[in-house]
Short mmCIF file of C-alpha atoms in Angstrom, two decimals:
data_model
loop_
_atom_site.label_atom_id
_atom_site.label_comp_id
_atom_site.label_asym_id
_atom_site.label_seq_id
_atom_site.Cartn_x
_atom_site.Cartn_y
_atom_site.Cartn_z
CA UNK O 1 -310.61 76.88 -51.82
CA UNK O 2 -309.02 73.33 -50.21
CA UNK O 3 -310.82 71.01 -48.29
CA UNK O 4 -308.00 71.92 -45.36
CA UNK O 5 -310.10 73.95 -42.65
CA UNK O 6 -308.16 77.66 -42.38
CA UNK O 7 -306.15 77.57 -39.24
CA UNK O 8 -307.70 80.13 -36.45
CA UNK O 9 -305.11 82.83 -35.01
CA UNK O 10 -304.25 81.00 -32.06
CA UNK O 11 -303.56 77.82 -34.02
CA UNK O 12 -301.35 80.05 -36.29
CA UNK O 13 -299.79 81.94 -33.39
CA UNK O 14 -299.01 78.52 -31.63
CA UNK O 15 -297.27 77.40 -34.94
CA UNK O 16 -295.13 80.24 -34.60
CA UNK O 17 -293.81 79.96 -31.83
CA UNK O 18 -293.06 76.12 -32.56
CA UNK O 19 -291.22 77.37 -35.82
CA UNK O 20 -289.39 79.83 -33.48
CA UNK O 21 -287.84 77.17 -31.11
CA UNK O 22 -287.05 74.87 -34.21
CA UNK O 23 -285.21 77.79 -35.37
CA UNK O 24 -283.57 78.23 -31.89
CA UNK O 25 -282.39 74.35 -31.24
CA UNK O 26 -281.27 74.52 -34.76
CA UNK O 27 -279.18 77.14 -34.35
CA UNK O 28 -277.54 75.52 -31.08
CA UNK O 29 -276.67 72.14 -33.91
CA UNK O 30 -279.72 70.51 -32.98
CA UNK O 31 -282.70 69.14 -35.72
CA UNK O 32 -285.52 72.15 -35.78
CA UNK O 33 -288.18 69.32 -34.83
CA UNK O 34 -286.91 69.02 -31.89
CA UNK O 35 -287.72 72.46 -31.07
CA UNK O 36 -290.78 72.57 -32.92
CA UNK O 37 -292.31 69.16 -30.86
CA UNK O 38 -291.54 70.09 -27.49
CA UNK O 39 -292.57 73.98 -27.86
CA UNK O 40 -296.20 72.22 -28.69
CA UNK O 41 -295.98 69.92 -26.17
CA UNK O 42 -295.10 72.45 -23.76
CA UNK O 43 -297.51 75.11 -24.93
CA UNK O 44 -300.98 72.34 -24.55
CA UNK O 45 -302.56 71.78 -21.29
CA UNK O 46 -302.70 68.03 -21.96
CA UNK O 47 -300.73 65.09 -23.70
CA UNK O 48 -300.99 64.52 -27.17
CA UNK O 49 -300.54 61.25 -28.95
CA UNK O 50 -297.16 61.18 -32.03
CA UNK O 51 -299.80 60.99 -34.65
CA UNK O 52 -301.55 64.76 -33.54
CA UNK O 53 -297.87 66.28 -33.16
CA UNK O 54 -297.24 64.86 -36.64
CA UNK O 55 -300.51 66.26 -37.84
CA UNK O 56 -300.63 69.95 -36.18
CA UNK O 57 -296.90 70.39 -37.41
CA UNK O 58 -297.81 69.03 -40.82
CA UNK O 59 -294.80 66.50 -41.12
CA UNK O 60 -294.26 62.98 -40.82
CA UNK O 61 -295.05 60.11 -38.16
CA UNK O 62 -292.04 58.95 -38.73
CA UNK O 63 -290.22 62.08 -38.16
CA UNK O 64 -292.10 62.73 -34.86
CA UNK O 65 -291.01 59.18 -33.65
CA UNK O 66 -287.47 60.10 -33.90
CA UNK O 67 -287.99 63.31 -32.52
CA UNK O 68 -289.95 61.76 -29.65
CA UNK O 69 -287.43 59.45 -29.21
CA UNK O 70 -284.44 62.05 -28.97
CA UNK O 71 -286.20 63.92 -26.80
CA UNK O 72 -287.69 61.37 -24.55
CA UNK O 73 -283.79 60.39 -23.66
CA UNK O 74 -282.77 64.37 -23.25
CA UNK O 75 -285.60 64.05 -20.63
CA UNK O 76 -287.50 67.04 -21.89
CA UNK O 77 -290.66 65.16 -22.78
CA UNK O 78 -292.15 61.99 -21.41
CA UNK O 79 -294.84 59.23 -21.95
CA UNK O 80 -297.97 59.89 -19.95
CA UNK O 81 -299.33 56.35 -19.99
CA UNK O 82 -297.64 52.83 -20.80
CA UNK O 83 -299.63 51.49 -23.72
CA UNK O 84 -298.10 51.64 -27.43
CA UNK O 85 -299.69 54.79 -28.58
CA UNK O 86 -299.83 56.66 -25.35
CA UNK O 87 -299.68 60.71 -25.26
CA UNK O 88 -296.91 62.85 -24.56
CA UNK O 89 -296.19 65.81 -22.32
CA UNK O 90 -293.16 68.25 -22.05
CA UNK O 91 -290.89 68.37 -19.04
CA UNK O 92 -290.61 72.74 -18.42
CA UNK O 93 -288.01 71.95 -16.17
CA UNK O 94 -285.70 72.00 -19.20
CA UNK O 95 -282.53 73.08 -17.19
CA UNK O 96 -280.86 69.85 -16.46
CA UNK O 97 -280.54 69.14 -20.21
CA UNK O 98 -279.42 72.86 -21.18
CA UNK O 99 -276.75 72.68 -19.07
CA UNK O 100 -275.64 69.06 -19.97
CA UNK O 101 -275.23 70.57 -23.40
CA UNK O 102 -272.88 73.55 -22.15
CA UNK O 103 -271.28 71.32 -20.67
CA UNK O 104 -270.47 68.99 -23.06
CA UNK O 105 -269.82 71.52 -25.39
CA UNK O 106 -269.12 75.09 -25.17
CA UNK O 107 -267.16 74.22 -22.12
CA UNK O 108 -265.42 72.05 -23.60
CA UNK O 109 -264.27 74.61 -26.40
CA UNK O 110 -263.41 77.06 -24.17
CA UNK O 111 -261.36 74.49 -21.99
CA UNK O 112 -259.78 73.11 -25.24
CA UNK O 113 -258.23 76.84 -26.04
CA UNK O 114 -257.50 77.30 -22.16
CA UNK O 115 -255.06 74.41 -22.41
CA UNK O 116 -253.83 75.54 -25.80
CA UNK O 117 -252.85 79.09 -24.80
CA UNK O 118 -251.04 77.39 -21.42
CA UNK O 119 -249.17 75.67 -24.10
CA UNK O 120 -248.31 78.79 -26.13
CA UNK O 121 -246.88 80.36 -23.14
CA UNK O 122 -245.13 77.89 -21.97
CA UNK O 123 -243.36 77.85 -25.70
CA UNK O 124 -243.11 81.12 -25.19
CA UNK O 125 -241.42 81.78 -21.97
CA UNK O 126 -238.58 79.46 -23.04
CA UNK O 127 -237.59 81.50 -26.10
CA UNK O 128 -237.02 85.34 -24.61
CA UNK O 129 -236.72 86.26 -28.79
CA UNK O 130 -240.19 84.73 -29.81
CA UNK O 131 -242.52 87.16 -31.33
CA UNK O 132 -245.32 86.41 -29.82
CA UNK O 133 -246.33 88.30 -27.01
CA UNK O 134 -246.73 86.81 -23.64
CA UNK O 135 -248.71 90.00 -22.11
CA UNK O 136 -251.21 89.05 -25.10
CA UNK O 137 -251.45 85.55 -24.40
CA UNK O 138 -251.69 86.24 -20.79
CA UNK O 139 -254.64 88.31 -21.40
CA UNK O 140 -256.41 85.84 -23.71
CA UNK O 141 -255.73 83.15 -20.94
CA UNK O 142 -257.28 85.78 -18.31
CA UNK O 143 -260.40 86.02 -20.78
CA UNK O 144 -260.70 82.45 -21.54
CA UNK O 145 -260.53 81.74 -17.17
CA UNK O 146 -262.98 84.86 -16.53
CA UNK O 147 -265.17 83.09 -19.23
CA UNK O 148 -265.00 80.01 -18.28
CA UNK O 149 -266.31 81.05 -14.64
CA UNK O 150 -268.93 82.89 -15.92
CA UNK O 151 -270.35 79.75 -18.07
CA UNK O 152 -269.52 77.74 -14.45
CA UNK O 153 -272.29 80.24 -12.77
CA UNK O 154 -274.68 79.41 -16.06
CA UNK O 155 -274.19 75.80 -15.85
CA UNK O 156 -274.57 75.66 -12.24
CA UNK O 157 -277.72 77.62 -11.96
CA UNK O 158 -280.47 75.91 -10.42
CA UNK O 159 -283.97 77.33 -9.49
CA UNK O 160 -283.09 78.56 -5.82
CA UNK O 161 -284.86 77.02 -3.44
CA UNK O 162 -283.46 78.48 -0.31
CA UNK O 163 -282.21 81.98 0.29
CA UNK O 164 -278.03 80.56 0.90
CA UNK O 165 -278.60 79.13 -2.59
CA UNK O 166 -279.07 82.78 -3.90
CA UNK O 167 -276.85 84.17 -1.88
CA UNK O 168 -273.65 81.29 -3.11
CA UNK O 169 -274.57 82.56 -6.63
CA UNK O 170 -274.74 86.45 -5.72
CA UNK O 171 -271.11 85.58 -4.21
CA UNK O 172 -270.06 83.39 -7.43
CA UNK O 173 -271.41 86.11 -9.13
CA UNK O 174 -269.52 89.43 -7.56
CA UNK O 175 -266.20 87.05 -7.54
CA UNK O 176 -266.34 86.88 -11.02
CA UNK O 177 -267.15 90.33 -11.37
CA UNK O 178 -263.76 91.22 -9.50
CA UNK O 179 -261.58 89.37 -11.60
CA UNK O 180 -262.91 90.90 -14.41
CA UNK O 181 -262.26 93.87 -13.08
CA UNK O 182 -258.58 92.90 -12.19
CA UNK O 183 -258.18 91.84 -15.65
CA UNK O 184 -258.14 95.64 -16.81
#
């Protein structure tokens, strides 16, 4: 037996769920203790100080620092005091920084292949022999646009806070909806 007290079911449920957003931000390309620092921070009722994060998650201070740091300047945790070693706390209102990364990235993708399928056709309409298909590329474009506004309705999503809020969404919403359905 180790000198380590056993960790209680909670503790070990709590670690789980920290493992399970590491796993999460890692798959979207970010580092796993990222996921795993703010899912504790998030799950405690009060701060906690870098060297307790480092200590519950069983890694390094130094690691926590960096993590800290990265997500201090996301905006999804913050300082709760001013002095060198003061606690931290998540920000829940995680939203803002979710969508910054869609933003920055997926739409990005999607807007890349948008413009390279314009290009395709374009090619494509000026040689009435090519075989490529413009009815295909047409359809990819109409896939890539519907796509595209559906990520737009993501991205812009914001916790409502009146009822013509909901109701612009509900409208984005169904507009997308019939295109989609033109697109058949």
């Amino acid at each position: 037996m180790s000198g380590e007290p056993e960790l209680d079911r909670l503790e070990r449920q709590v670690l789980a769920v920290c493992d399970a957003a590491g796993a999460l931000v890692e798959y979207w390309g970010f580092k796993s203790i990222l996921g795993r620092t703010w899912a504790l921070l998030a799950l405690r009722r009060t701060p906690l100080a870098q060297a307790r994060i480092a200590e519950v998650l069983g890694v390094s201070r130094s690691l926590v620092n960096a993590a800290i740091t990265e997500l201090t300047g996301y905006g999804v945790v913050r300082s709760v005091g001013e002095h060198r070693n003061a606690p931290y706390e998540a920000v829940l209102d995680v939203w803002p920084a979710v969508s910054a990364v869609l933003r920055s990235r997926e739409w990005m993708l999607l807007e890349r292949f948008r413009l390279a399928l314009e290009g395709a056709l374009d090619e494509t309409l000026l040689d009435p022999g090519s075989r490529y298909s413009i009815v295909r590329i047409r359809l990819l474009l109409t896939m890539i646009s519907a796509i595209q506004r559906l990520l737009g309705l993501v991205i812009g999503v914001r916790r409502p806070k009146t009822v013509e809020t909901i109701k612009e969404w509900v409208a984005g919403a169904n507009d997308l909806l019939e295109a989609l359905r033109g697109a058949e």
